[in-house]
Amino acid sequence: MAWAAYKGWIEGTFQSKLAFDKAIQLLDRLNQRKSVRDYSFQFNNLVASLGSELSVRLACSKFRNGLKPELASHAELNTINNDLLLLQREAARLDDISWNARQGRQPAAHD
């Protein structure tokens, strides 16, 4: 088999696996640097590139692992394992509370 044909066969056979592995590596390196909302946006873009290959439980775990330590240590976040959207909303709520406390403000009332 000629090199070009072999290379094409390898890429065709393993491309989705390589893309999945690369996206997982990017998720593992992604960390919250600003707000949880910013982090969630970046995280969700990477998860979207994986399609349905990533389980919700694994997505929740990887999301929690990338949070700032002061947020990741909240016990209530560790109980959310099967609902990424709920986990992201709760993390954003806790992040808002933390930010408001640092600014000396009362948290905004939510409906």
PDB file of N, CA and C in Angstrom:
ATOM      1  N   MET A   1       0.860  -1.172   0.000  1.00  0.00           N
ATOM      2  CA  MET A   1       0.000   0.000   0.000  1.00  0.00           C
ATOM      3  C   MET A   1       0.908   1.236   0.000  1.00  0.00           C
ATOM      4  N   ALA A   2       0.615   2.183  -0.838  1.00  0.00           N
ATOM      5  CA  ALA A   2       1.384   3.417  -0.924  1.00  0.00           C
ATOM      6  C   ALA A   2       1.157   4.261   0.326  1.00  0.00           C
ATOM      7  N   TRP A   3       2.123   5.097   0.660  1.00  0.00           N
ATOM      8  CA  TRP A   3       2.055   5.908   1.874  1.00  0.00           C
ATOM      9  C   TRP A   3       0.798   6.781   1.889  1.00  0.00           C
ATOM     10  N   ALA A   4       0.485   7.439   0.801  1.00  0.00           N
ATOM     11  CA  ALA A   4      -0.692   8.310   0.752  1.00  0.00           C
ATOM     12  C   ALA A   4      -1.967   7.526   1.020  1.00  0.00           C
ATOM     13  N   ALA A   5      -2.074   6.347   0.453  1.00  0.00           N
ATOM     14  CA  ALA A   5      -3.250   5.512   0.678  1.00  0.00           C
ATOM     15  C   ALA A   5      -3.310   5.049   2.132  1.00  0.00           C
ATOM     16  N   TYR A   6      -2.161   4.659   2.675  1.00  0.00           N
ATOM     17  CA  TYR A   6      -2.090   4.208   4.073  1.00  0.00           C
ATOM     18  C   TYR A   6      -2.475   5.351   5.017  1.00  0.00           C
ATOM     19  N   LYS A   7      -1.922   6.538   4.770  1.00  0.00           N
ATOM     20  CA  LYS A   7      -2.223   7.705   5.586  1.00  0.00           C
ATOM     21  C   LYS A   7      -3.724   8.013   5.530  1.00  0.00           C
ATOM     22  N   GLY A   8      -4.309   7.953   4.351  1.00  0.00           N
ATOM     23  CA  GLY A   8      -5.738   8.183   4.201  1.00  0.00           C
ATOM     24  C   GLY A   8      -6.568   7.156   4.953  1.00  0.00           C
ATOM     25  N   TRP A   9      -6.132   5.889   4.903  1.00  0.00           N
ATOM     26  CA  TRP A   9      -6.838   4.831   5.629  1.00  0.00           C
ATOM     27  C   TRP A   9      -6.753   5.063   7.132  1.00  0.00           C
ATOM     28  N   ILE A  10      -5.569   5.418   7.635  1.00  0.00           N
ATOM     29  CA  ILE A  10      -5.387   5.684   9.068  1.00  0.00           C
ATOM     30  C   ILE A  10      -6.272   6.843   9.507  1.00  0.00           C
ATOM     31  N   GLU A  11      -6.230   7.926   8.760  1.00  0.00           N
ATOM     32  CA  GLU A  11      -7.038   9.091   9.120  1.00  0.00           C
ATOM     33  C   GLU A  11      -8.524   8.766   9.090  1.00  0.00           C
ATOM     34  N   GLY A  12      -8.965   8.055   8.086  1.00  0.00           N
ATOM     35  CA  GLY A  12     -10.371   7.679   7.992  1.00  0.00           C
ATOM     36  C   GLY A  12     -10.804   6.742   9.099  1.00  0.00           C
ATOM     37  N   THR A  13      -9.920   5.831   9.471  1.00  0.00           N
ATOM     38  CA  THR A  13     -10.240   4.843  10.491  1.00  0.00           C
ATOM     39  C   THR A  13     -10.215   5.427  11.893  1.00  0.00           C
ATOM     40  N   PHE A  14      -9.263   6.292  12.164  1.00  0.00           N
ATOM     41  CA  PHE A  14      -9.038   6.745  13.533  1.00  0.00           C
ATOM     42  C   PHE A  14      -9.337   8.217  13.776  1.00  0.00           C
ATOM     43  N   GLN A  15      -9.788   8.941  12.778  1.00  0.00           N
ATOM     44  CA  GLN A  15     -10.002  10.383  12.912  1.00  0.00           C
ATOM     45  C   GLN A  15     -10.951  10.719  14.051  1.00  0.00           C
ATOM     46  N   SER A  16     -12.075  10.047  14.144  1.00  0.00           N
ATOM     47  CA  SER A  16     -13.030  10.386  15.197  1.00  0.00           C
ATOM     48  C   SER A  16     -12.450  10.077  16.576  1.00  0.00           C
ATOM     49  N   LYS A  17     -11.706   8.994  16.689  1.00  0.00           N
ATOM     50  CA  LYS A  17     -11.059   8.665  17.969  1.00  0.00           C
ATOM     51  C   LYS A  17     -10.014   9.701  18.333  1.00  0.00           C
ATOM     52  N   LEU A  18      -9.228  10.148  17.352  1.00  0.00           N
ATOM     53  CA  LEU A  18      -8.210  11.164  17.602  1.00  0.00           C
ATOM     54  C   LEU A  18      -8.858  12.492  17.999  1.00  0.00           C
ATOM     55  N   ALA A  19      -9.929  12.867  17.327  1.00  0.00           N
ATOM     56  CA  ALA A  19     -10.633  14.107  17.652  1.00  0.00           C
ATOM     57  C   ALA A  19     -11.223  14.022  19.054  1.00  0.00           C
ATOM     58  N   PHE A  20     -11.796  12.876  19.408  1.00  0.00           N
ATOM     59  CA  PHE A  20     -12.358  12.678  20.736  1.00  0.00           C
ATOM     60  C   PHE A  20     -11.268  12.802  21.790  1.00  0.00           C
ATOM     61  N   ASP A  21     -10.146  12.124  21.583  1.00  0.00           N
ATOM     62  CA  ASP A  21      -9.046  12.173  22.541  1.00  0.00           C
ATOM     63  C   ASP A  21      -8.506  13.587  22.713  1.00  0.00           C
ATOM     64  N   LYS A  22      -8.402  14.326  21.613  1.00  0.00           N
ATOM     65  CA  LYS A  22      -7.915  15.707  21.677  1.00  0.00           C
ATOM     66  C   LYS A  22      -8.894  16.579  22.458  1.00  0.00           C
ATOM     67  N   ALA A  23     -10.181  16.418  22.207  1.00  0.00           N
ATOM     68  CA  ALA A  23     -11.186  17.202  22.934  1.00  0.00           C
ATOM     69  C   ALA A  23     -11.157  16.865  24.425  1.00  0.00           C
ATOM     70  N   ILE A  24     -10.979  15.604  24.773  1.00  0.00           N
ATOM     71  CA  ILE A  24     -10.870  15.206  26.183  1.00  0.00           C
ATOM     72  C   ILE A  24      -9.647  15.856  26.815  1.00  0.00           C
ATOM     73  N   GLN A  25      -8.530  15.871  26.101  1.00  0.00           N
ATOM     74  CA  GLN A  25      -7.319  16.520  26.625  1.00  0.00           C
ATOM     75  C   GLN A  25      -7.562  18.011  26.857  1.00  0.00           C
ATOM     76  N   LEU A  26      -8.269  18.642  25.940  1.00  0.00           N
ATOM     77  CA  LEU A  26      -8.583  20.062  26.103  1.00  0.00           C
ATOM     78  C   LEU A  26      -9.496  20.285  27.306  1.00  0.00           C
ATOM     79  N   LEU A  27     -10.473  19.383  27.500  1.00  0.00           N
ATOM     80  CA  LEU A  27     -11.343  19.485  28.678  1.00  0.00           C
ATOM     81  C   LEU A  27     -10.528  19.336  29.960  1.00  0.00           C
ATOM     82  N   ASP A  28      -9.575  18.413  29.951  1.00  0.00           N
ATOM     83  CA  ASP A  28      -8.751  18.189  31.135  1.00  0.00           C
ATOM     84  C   ASP A  28      -7.887  19.402  31.470  1.00  0.00           C
ATOM     85  N   ARG A  29      -7.511  20.167  30.454  1.00  0.00           N
ATOM     86  CA  ARG A  29      -6.663  21.345  30.685  1.00  0.00           C
ATOM     87  C   ARG A  29      -7.460  22.620  30.914  1.00  0.00           C
ATOM     88  N   LEU A  30      -8.749  22.589  30.628  1.00  0.00           N
ATOM     89  CA  LEU A  30      -9.582  23.777  30.776  1.00  0.00           C
ATOM     90  C   LEU A  30      -9.874  24.028  32.254  1.00  0.00           C
ATOM     91  N   ASN A  31      -9.609  25.242  32.699  1.00  0.00           N
ATOM     92  CA  ASN A  31      -9.875  25.619  34.087  1.00  0.00           C
ATOM     93  C   ASN A  31     -10.573  26.964  34.118  1.00  0.00           C
ATOM     94  N   GLN A  32     -11.368  27.140  35.145  1.00  0.00           N
ATOM     95  CA  GLN A  32     -12.050  28.408  35.346  1.00  0.00           C
ATOM     96  C   GLN A  32     -11.010  29.467  35.704  1.00  0.00           C
ATOM     97  N   ARG A  33     -10.998  30.544  34.929  1.00  0.00           N
ATOM     98  CA  ARG A  33     -10.092  31.655  35.208  1.00  0.00           C
ATOM     99  C   ARG A  33     -10.874  32.923  35.585  1.00  0.00           C
ATOM    100  N   LYS A  34     -12.055  33.041  35.026  1.00  0.00           N
ATOM    101  CA  LYS A  34     -12.904  34.202  35.312  1.00  0.00           C
ATOM    102  C   LYS A  34     -14.177  33.703  35.970  1.00  0.00           C
ATOM    103  N   SER A  35     -15.306  34.098  35.431  1.00  0.00           N
ATOM    104  CA  SER A  35     -16.580  33.683  36.021  1.00  0.00           C
ATOM    105  C   SER A  35     -16.928  32.246  35.610  1.00  0.00           C
ATOM    106  N   VAL A  36     -17.833  31.664  36.352  1.00  0.00           N
ATOM    107  CA  VAL A  36     -18.334  30.331  35.998  1.00  0.00           C
ATOM    108  C   VAL A  36     -19.057  30.391  34.660  1.00  0.00           C
ATOM    109  N   ARG A  37     -19.719  31.477  34.386  1.00  0.00           N
ATOM    110  CA  ARG A  37     -20.426  31.603  33.104  1.00  0.00           C
ATOM    111  C   ARG A  37     -19.441  31.551  31.928  1.00  0.00           C
ATOM    112  N   ASP A  38     -18.323  32.245  32.058  1.00  0.00           N
ATOM    113  CA  ASP A  38     -17.294  32.190  31.005  1.00  0.00           C
ATOM    114  C   ASP A  38     -16.750  30.772  30.864  1.00  0.00           C
ATOM    115  N   TYR A  39     -16.455  30.158  31.999  1.00  0.00           N
ATOM    116  CA  TYR A  39     -15.930  28.786  31.994  1.00  0.00           C
ATOM    117  C   TYR A  39     -16.951  27.828  31.383  1.00  0.00           C
ATOM    118  N   SER A  40     -18.217  27.970  31.735  1.00  0.00           N
ATOM    119  CA  SER A  40     -19.270  27.098  31.198  1.00  0.00           C
ATOM    120  C   SER A  40     -19.373  27.231  29.684  1.00  0.00           C
ATOM    121  N   PHE A  41     -19.253  28.459  29.188  1.00  0.00           N
ATOM    122  CA  PHE A  41     -19.313  28.698  27.748  1.00  0.00           C
ATOM    123  C   PHE A  41     -18.191  27.943  27.037  1.00  0.00           C
ATOM    124  N   GLN A  42     -16.968  28.076  27.530  1.00  0.00           N
ATOM    125  CA  GLN A  42     -15.828  27.379  26.934  1.00  0.00           C
ATOM    126  C   GLN A  42     -16.001  25.858  27.052  1.00  0.00           C
ATOM    127  N   PHE A  43     -16.429  25.406  28.206  1.00  0.00           N
ATOM    128  CA  PHE A  43     -16.626  23.981  28.448  1.00  0.00           C
ATOM    129  C   PHE A  43     -17.681  23.417  27.500  1.00  0.00           C
ATOM    130  N   ASN A  44     -18.798  24.113  27.373  1.00  0.00           N
ATOM    131  CA  ASN A  44     -19.888  23.638  26.523  1.00  0.00           C
ATOM    132  C   ASN A  44     -19.476  23.578  25.055  1.00  0.00           C
ATOM    133  N   ASN A  45     -18.648  24.511  24.618  1.00  0.00           N
ATOM    134  CA  ASN A  45     -18.159  24.454  23.241  1.00  0.00           C
ATOM    135  C   ASN A  45     -17.322  23.201  23.008  1.00  0.00           C
ATOM    136  N   LEU A  46     -16.483  22.844  23.963  1.00  0.00           N
ATOM    137  CA  LEU A  46     -15.693  21.616  23.823  1.00  0.00           C
ATOM    138  C   LEU A  46     -16.578  20.375  23.876  1.00  0.00           C
ATOM    139  N   VAL A  47     -17.529  20.364  24.781  1.00  0.00           N
ATOM    140  CA  VAL A  47     -18.436  19.219  24.893  1.00  0.00           C
ATOM    141  C   VAL A  47     -19.239  19.048  23.610  1.00  0.00           C
ATOM    142  N   ALA A  48     -19.651  20.156  23.002  1.00  0.00           N
ATOM    143  CA  ALA A  48     -20.409  20.083  21.749  1.00  0.00           C
ATOM    144  C   ALA A  48     -19.587  19.428  20.648  1.00  0.00           C
ATOM    145  N   SER A  49     -18.276  19.622  20.675  1.00  0.00           N
ATOM    146  CA  SER A  49     -17.425  19.016  19.655  1.00  0.00           C
ATOM    147  C   SER A  49     -17.327  17.498  19.827  1.00  0.00           C
ATOM    148  N   LEU A  50     -17.680  17.014  21.008  1.00  0.00           N
ATOM    149  CA  LEU A  50     -17.641  15.573  21.267  1.00  0.00           C
ATOM    150  C   LEU A  50     -18.930  14.877  20.869  1.00  0.00           C
ATOM    151  N   GLY A  51     -19.974  15.629  20.645  1.00  0.00           N
ATOM    152  CA  GLY A  51     -21.250  15.021  20.300  1.00  0.00           C
ATOM    153  C   GLY A  51     -21.793  14.227  21.479  1.00  0.00           C
ATOM    154  N   SER A  52     -22.349  13.098  21.196  1.00  0.00           N
ATOM    155  CA  SER A  52     -22.970  12.285  22.253  1.00  0.00           C
ATOM    156  C   SER A  52     -22.019  11.254  22.831  1.00  0.00           C
ATOM    157  N   GLU A  53     -20.735  11.345  22.494  1.00  0.00           N
ATOM    158  CA  GLU A  53     -19.780  10.346  22.962  1.00  0.00           C
ATOM    159  C   GLU A  53     -19.391  10.519  24.426  1.00  0.00           C
ATOM    160  N   LEU A  54     -19.651  11.666  25.013  1.00  0.00           N
ATOM    161  CA  LEU A  54     -19.284  11.944  26.398  1.00  0.00           C
ATOM    162  C   LEU A  54     -20.501  11.745  27.289  1.00  0.00           C
ATOM    163  N   SER A  55     -20.380  10.912  28.296  1.00  0.00           N
ATOM    164  CA  SER A  55     -21.507  10.684  29.201  1.00  0.00           C
ATOM    165  C   SER A  55     -21.729  11.923  30.063  1.00  0.00           C
ATOM    166  N   VAL A  56     -22.952  12.104  30.518  1.00  0.00           N
ATOM    167  CA  VAL A  56     -23.291  13.242  31.373  1.00  0.00           C
ATOM    168  C   VAL A  56     -22.493  13.167  32.674  1.00  0.00           C
ATOM    169  N   ARG A  57     -22.366  11.987  33.224  1.00  0.00           N
ATOM    170  CA  ARG A  57     -21.618  11.811  34.478  1.00  0.00           C
ATOM    171  C   ARG A  57     -20.165  12.256  34.302  1.00  0.00           C
ATOM    172  N   LEU A  58     -19.533  11.862  33.206  1.00  0.00           N
ATOM    173  CA  LEU A  58     -18.147  12.255  32.952  1.00  0.00           C
ATOM    174  C   LEU A  58     -18.059  13.756  32.699  1.00  0.00           C
ATOM    175  N   ALA A  59     -19.015  14.317  31.976  1.00  0.00           N
ATOM    176  CA  ALA A  59     -19.026  15.760  31.728  1.00  0.00           C
ATOM    177  C   ALA A  59     -19.129  16.527  33.048  1.00  0.00           C
ATOM    178  N   CYS A  60     -20.006  16.079  33.940  1.00  0.00           N
ATOM    179  CA  CYS A  60     -20.141  16.727  35.254  1.00  0.00           C
ATOM    180  C   CYS A  60     -18.836  16.648  36.034  1.00  0.00           C
ATOM    181  N   SER A  61     -18.212  15.504  36.018  1.00  0.00           N
ATOM    182  CA  SER A  61     -16.950  15.323  36.727  1.00  0.00           C
ATOM    183  C   SER A  61     -15.865  16.245  36.173  1.00  0.00           C
ATOM    184  N   LYS A  62     -15.744  16.299  34.869  1.00  0.00           N
ATOM    185  CA  LYS A  62     -14.726  17.138  34.243  1.00  0.00           C
ATOM    186  C   LYS A  62     -15.020  18.620  34.478  1.00  0.00           C
ATOM    187  N   PHE A  63     -16.297  19.000  34.469  1.00  0.00           N
ATOM    188  CA  PHE A  63     -16.659  20.386  34.752  1.00  0.00           C
ATOM    189  C   PHE A  63     -16.246  20.768  36.166  1.00  0.00           C
ATOM    190  N   ARG A  64     -16.586  19.925  37.137  1.00  0.00           N
ATOM    191  CA  ARG A  64     -16.219  20.187  38.533  1.00  0.00           C
ATOM    192  C   ARG A  64     -14.709  20.287  38.708  1.00  0.00           C
ATOM    193  N   ASN A  65     -13.973  19.400  38.015  1.00  0.00           N
ATOM    194  CA  ASN A  65     -12.511  19.394  38.140  1.00  0.00           C
ATOM    195  C   ASN A  65     -11.877  20.688  37.646  1.00  0.00           C
ATOM    196  N   GLY A  66     -12.540  21.385  36.746  1.00  0.00           N
ATOM    197  CA  GLY A  66     -11.990  22.621  36.209  1.00  0.00           C
ATOM    198  C   GLY A  66     -12.381  23.879  36.963  1.00  0.00           C
ATOM    199  N   LEU A  67     -13.296  23.731  37.911  1.00  0.00           N
ATOM    200  CA  LEU A  67     -13.708  24.891  38.693  1.00  0.00           C
ATOM    201  C   LEU A  67     -12.586  25.354  39.616  1.00  0.00           C
ATOM    202  N   LYS A  68     -12.643  26.624  39.986  1.00  0.00           N
ATOM    203  CA  LYS A  68     -11.705  27.121  40.994  1.00  0.00           C
ATOM    204  C   LYS A  68     -11.892  26.288  42.263  1.00  0.00           C
ATOM    205  N   PRO A  69     -10.809  26.015  42.983  1.00  0.00           N
ATOM    206  CA  PRO A  69     -10.900  25.144  44.167  1.00  0.00           C
ATOM    207  C   PRO A  69     -11.950  25.568  45.183  1.00  0.00           C
ATOM    208  N   GLU A  70     -12.122  26.874  45.393  1.00  0.00           N
ATOM    209  CA  GLU A  70     -13.101  27.323  46.386  1.00  0.00           C
ATOM    210  C   GLU A  70     -14.534  27.000  45.963  1.00  0.00           C
ATOM    211  N   LEU A  71     -14.774  26.857  44.671  1.00  0.00           N
ATOM    212  CA  LEU A  71     -16.103  26.444  44.209  1.00  0.00           C
ATOM    213  C   LEU A  71     -16.224  24.932  44.152  1.00  0.00           C
ATOM    214  N   ALA A  72     -15.198  24.280  43.651  1.00  0.00           N
ATOM    215  CA  ALA A  72     -15.239  22.822  43.505  1.00  0.00           C
ATOM    216  C   ALA A  72     -15.419  22.121  44.844  1.00  0.00           C
ATOM    217  N   SER A  73     -15.030  22.785  45.924  1.00  0.00           N
ATOM    218  CA  SER A  73     -15.118  22.144  47.244  1.00  0.00           C
ATOM    219  C   SER A  73     -16.509  22.231  47.871  1.00  0.00           C
ATOM    220  N   HIS A  74     -17.439  22.960  47.244  1.00  0.00           N
ATOM    221  CA  HIS A  74     -18.800  23.048  47.789  1.00  0.00           C
ATOM    222  C   HIS A  74     -19.479  21.683  47.708  1.00  0.00           C
ATOM    223  N   ALA A  75     -19.953  21.220  48.842  1.00  0.00           N
ATOM    224  CA  ALA A  75     -20.557  19.888  48.931  1.00  0.00           C
ATOM    225  C   ALA A  75     -21.753  19.732  48.001  1.00  0.00           C
ATOM    226  N   GLU A  76     -22.563  20.791  47.855  1.00  0.00           N
ATOM    227  CA  GLU A  76     -23.764  20.660  47.027  1.00  0.00           C
ATOM    228  C   GLU A  76     -23.432  20.431  45.560  1.00  0.00           C
ATOM    229  N   LEU A  77     -22.282  20.905  45.106  1.00  0.00           N
ATOM    230  CA  LEU A  77     -21.888  20.652  43.719  1.00  0.00           C
ATOM    231  C   LEU A  77     -21.475  19.207  43.508  1.00  0.00           C
ATOM    232  N   ASN A  78     -20.952  18.576  44.550  1.00  0.00           N
ATOM    233  CA  ASN A  78     -20.509  17.188  44.436  1.00  0.00           C
ATOM    234  C   ASN A  78     -21.653  16.193  44.390  1.00  0.00           C
ATOM    235  N   THR A  79     -22.867  16.657  44.678  1.00  0.00           N
ATOM    236  CA  THR A  79     -24.033  15.759  44.622  1.00  0.00           C
ATOM    237  C   THR A  79     -24.707  15.774  43.256  1.00  0.00           C
ATOM    238  N   ILE A  80     -24.323  16.696  42.386  1.00  0.00           N
ATOM    239  CA  ILE A  80     -24.941  16.817  41.061  1.00  0.00           C
ATOM    240  C   ILE A  80     -24.065  16.070  40.066  1.00  0.00           C
ATOM    241  N   ASN A  81     -24.513  14.891  39.668  1.00  0.00           N
ATOM    242  CA  ASN A  81     -23.714  14.030  38.800  1.00  0.00           C
ATOM    243  C   ASN A  81     -24.362  13.684  37.470  1.00  0.00           C
ATOM    244  N   ASN A  82     -25.641  13.988  37.310  1.00  0.00           N
ATOM    245  CA  ASN A  82     -26.348  13.565  36.108  1.00  0.00           C
ATOM    246  C   ASN A  82     -27.093  14.692  35.409  1.00  0.00           C
ATOM    247  N   ASP A  83     -26.709  15.938  35.692  1.00  0.00           N
ATOM    248  CA  ASP A  83     -27.378  17.082  35.073  1.00  0.00           C
ATOM    249  C   ASP A  83     -26.368  18.219  34.952  1.00  0.00           C
ATOM    250  N   LEU A  84     -25.699  18.296  33.807  1.00  0.00           N
ATOM    251  CA  LEU A  84     -24.654  19.291  33.610  1.00  0.00           C
ATOM    252  C   LEU A  84     -25.206  20.708  33.702  1.00  0.00           C
ATOM    253  N   LEU A  85     -26.367  20.954  33.128  1.00  0.00           N
ATOM    254  CA  LEU A  85     -26.957  22.287  33.167  1.00  0.00           C
ATOM    255  C   LEU A  85     -27.231  22.727  34.608  1.00  0.00           C
ATOM    256  N   LEU A  86     -27.792  21.841  35.411  1.00  0.00           N
ATOM    257  CA  LEU A  86     -28.049  22.148  36.820  1.00  0.00           C
ATOM    258  C   LEU A  86     -26.735  22.419  37.551  1.00  0.00           C
ATOM    259  N   LEU A  87     -25.736  21.617  37.291  1.00  0.00           N
ATOM    260  CA  LEU A  87     -24.421  21.819  37.914  1.00  0.00           C
ATOM    261  C   LEU A  87     -23.853  23.186  37.539  1.00  0.00           C
ATOM    262  N   GLN A  88     -23.956  23.552  36.277  1.00  0.00           N
ATOM    263  CA  GLN A  88     -23.441  24.843  35.831  1.00  0.00           C
ATOM    264  C   GLN A  88     -24.224  26.003  36.451  1.00  0.00           C
ATOM    265  N   ARG A  89     -25.535  25.867  36.527  1.00  0.00           N
ATOM    266  CA  ARG A  89     -26.343  26.928  37.147  1.00  0.00           C
ATOM    267  C   ARG A  89     -26.014  27.089  38.622  1.00  0.00           C
ATOM    268  N   GLU A  90     -25.885  25.964  39.324  1.00  0.00           N
ATOM    269  CA  GLU A  90     -25.580  26.014  40.757  1.00  0.00           C
ATOM    270  C   GLU A  90     -24.183  26.584  40.991  1.00  0.00           C
ATOM    271  N   ALA A  91     -23.229  26.199  40.170  1.00  0.00           N
ATOM    272  CA  ALA A  91     -21.869  26.738  40.298  1.00  0.00           C
ATOM    273  C   ALA A  91     -21.875  28.247  40.031  1.00  0.00           C
ATOM    274  N   ALA A  92     -22.644  28.687  39.034  1.00  0.00           N
ATOM    275  CA  ALA A  92     -22.731  30.123  38.738  1.00  0.00           C
ATOM    276  C   ALA A  92     -23.373  30.866  39.905  1.00  0.00           C
ATOM    277  N   ARG A  93     -24.393  30.274  40.513  1.00  0.00           N
ATOM    278  CA  ARG A  93     -25.049  30.899  41.674  1.00  0.00           C
ATOM    279  C   ARG A  93     -24.049  31.061  42.821  1.00  0.00           C
ATOM    280  N   LEU A  94     -23.293  30.000  43.105  1.00  0.00           N
ATOM    281  CA  LEU A  94     -22.304  30.062  44.183  1.00  0.00           C
ATOM    282  C   LEU A  94     -21.183  31.043  43.852  1.00  0.00           C
ATOM    283  N   ASP A  95     -20.808  31.105  42.599  1.00  0.00           N
ATOM    284  CA  ASP A  95     -19.786  32.056  42.155  1.00  0.00           C
ATOM    285  C   ASP A  95     -20.274  33.486  42.354  1.00  0.00           C
ATOM    286  N   ASP A  96     -21.546  33.747  42.027  1.00  0.00           N
ATOM    287  CA  ASP A  96     -22.126  35.084  42.226  1.00  0.00           C
ATOM    288  C   ASP A  96     -22.127  35.453  43.708  1.00  0.00           C
ATOM    289  N   ILE A  97     -22.514  34.522  44.547  1.00  0.00           N
ATOM    290  CA  ILE A  97     -22.535  34.772  45.992  1.00  0.00           C
ATOM    291  C   ILE A  97     -21.127  35.099  46.494  1.00  0.00           C
ATOM    292  N   SER A  98     -20.158  34.311  46.044  1.00  0.00           N
ATOM    293  CA  SER A  98     -18.772  34.525  46.455  1.00  0.00           C
ATOM    294  C   SER A  98     -18.265  35.891  45.983  1.00  0.00           C
ATOM    295  N   TRP A  99     -18.555  36.233  44.720  1.00  0.00           N
ATOM    296  CA  TRP A  99     -18.111  37.515  44.183  1.00  0.00           C
ATOM    297  C   TRP A  99     -18.749  38.668  44.941  1.00  0.00           C
ATOM    298  N   ASN A 100     -20.054  38.575  45.198  1.00  0.00           N
ATOM    299  CA  ASN A 100     -20.753  39.630  45.931  1.00  0.00           C
ATOM    300  C   ASN A 100     -20.191  39.784  47.339  1.00  0.00           C
ATOM    301  N   ALA A 101     -19.861  38.666  47.977  1.00  0.00           N
ATOM    302  CA  ALA A 101     -19.289  38.722  49.325  1.00  0.00           C
ATOM    303  C   ALA A 101     -17.934  39.427  49.304  1.00  0.00           C
ATOM    304  N   ARG A 102     -17.134  39.146  48.287  1.00  0.00           N
ATOM    305  CA  ARG A 102     -15.828  39.808  48.178  1.00  0.00           C
ATOM    306  C   ARG A 102     -15.991  41.302  47.923  1.00  0.00           C
ATOM    307  N   GLN A 103     -17.069  41.685  47.277  1.00  0.00           N
ATOM    308  CA  GLN A 103     -17.329  43.093  46.971  1.00  0.00           C
ATOM    309  C   GLN A 103     -18.095  43.783  48.092  1.00  0.00           C
ATOM    310  N   GLY A 104     -18.491  43.021  49.114  1.00  0.00           N
ATOM    311  CA  GLY A 104     -19.255  43.587  50.216  1.00  0.00           C
ATOM    312  C   GLY A 104     -20.699  43.867  49.870  1.00  0.00           C
ATOM    313  N   ARG A 105     -21.222  43.119  48.906  1.00  0.00           N
ATOM    314  CA  ARG A 105     -22.609  43.314  48.447  1.00  0.00           C
ATOM    315  C   ARG A 105     -23.472  42.149  48.894  1.00  0.00           C
ATOM    316  N   GLN A 106     -24.754  42.429  48.969  1.00  0.00           N
ATOM    317  CA  GLN A 106     -25.735  41.377  49.226  1.00  0.00           C
ATOM    318  C   GLN A 106     -26.039  40.688  47.904  1.00  0.00           C
ATOM    319  N   PRO A 107     -26.217  39.359  47.901  1.00  0.00           N
ATOM    320  CA  PRO A 107     -26.562  38.680  46.640  1.00  0.00           C
ATOM    321  C   PRO A 107     -27.921  39.145  46.124  1.00  0.00           C
ATOM    322  N   ALA A 108     -28.035  39.184  44.819  1.00  0.00           N
ATOM    323  CA  ALA A 108     -29.306  39.572  44.185  1.00  0.00           C
ATOM    324  C   ALA A 108     -30.339  38.499  44.445  1.00  0.00           C
ATOM    325  N   ALA A 109     -31.574  38.929  44.629  1.00  0.00           N
ATOM    326  CA  ALA A 109     -32.683  37.995  44.841  1.00  0.00           C
ATOM    327  C   ALA A 109     -33.031  37.352  43.503  1.00  0.00           C
ATOM    328  N   HIS A 110     -33.205  36.034  43.513  1.00  0.00           N
ATOM    329  CA  HIS A 110     -33.604  35.306  42.302  1.00  0.00           C
ATOM    330  C   HIS A 110     -35.021  34.829  42.452  1.00  0.00           C
ATOM    331  N   ASP A 111     -35.753  34.816  41.340  1.00  0.00           N
ATOM    332  CA  ASP A 111     -37.156  34.335  41.360  1.00  0.00           C
ATOM    333  C   ASP A 111     -37.198  32.849  41.531  1.00  0.00           C
TER     334      ASP A 111
END
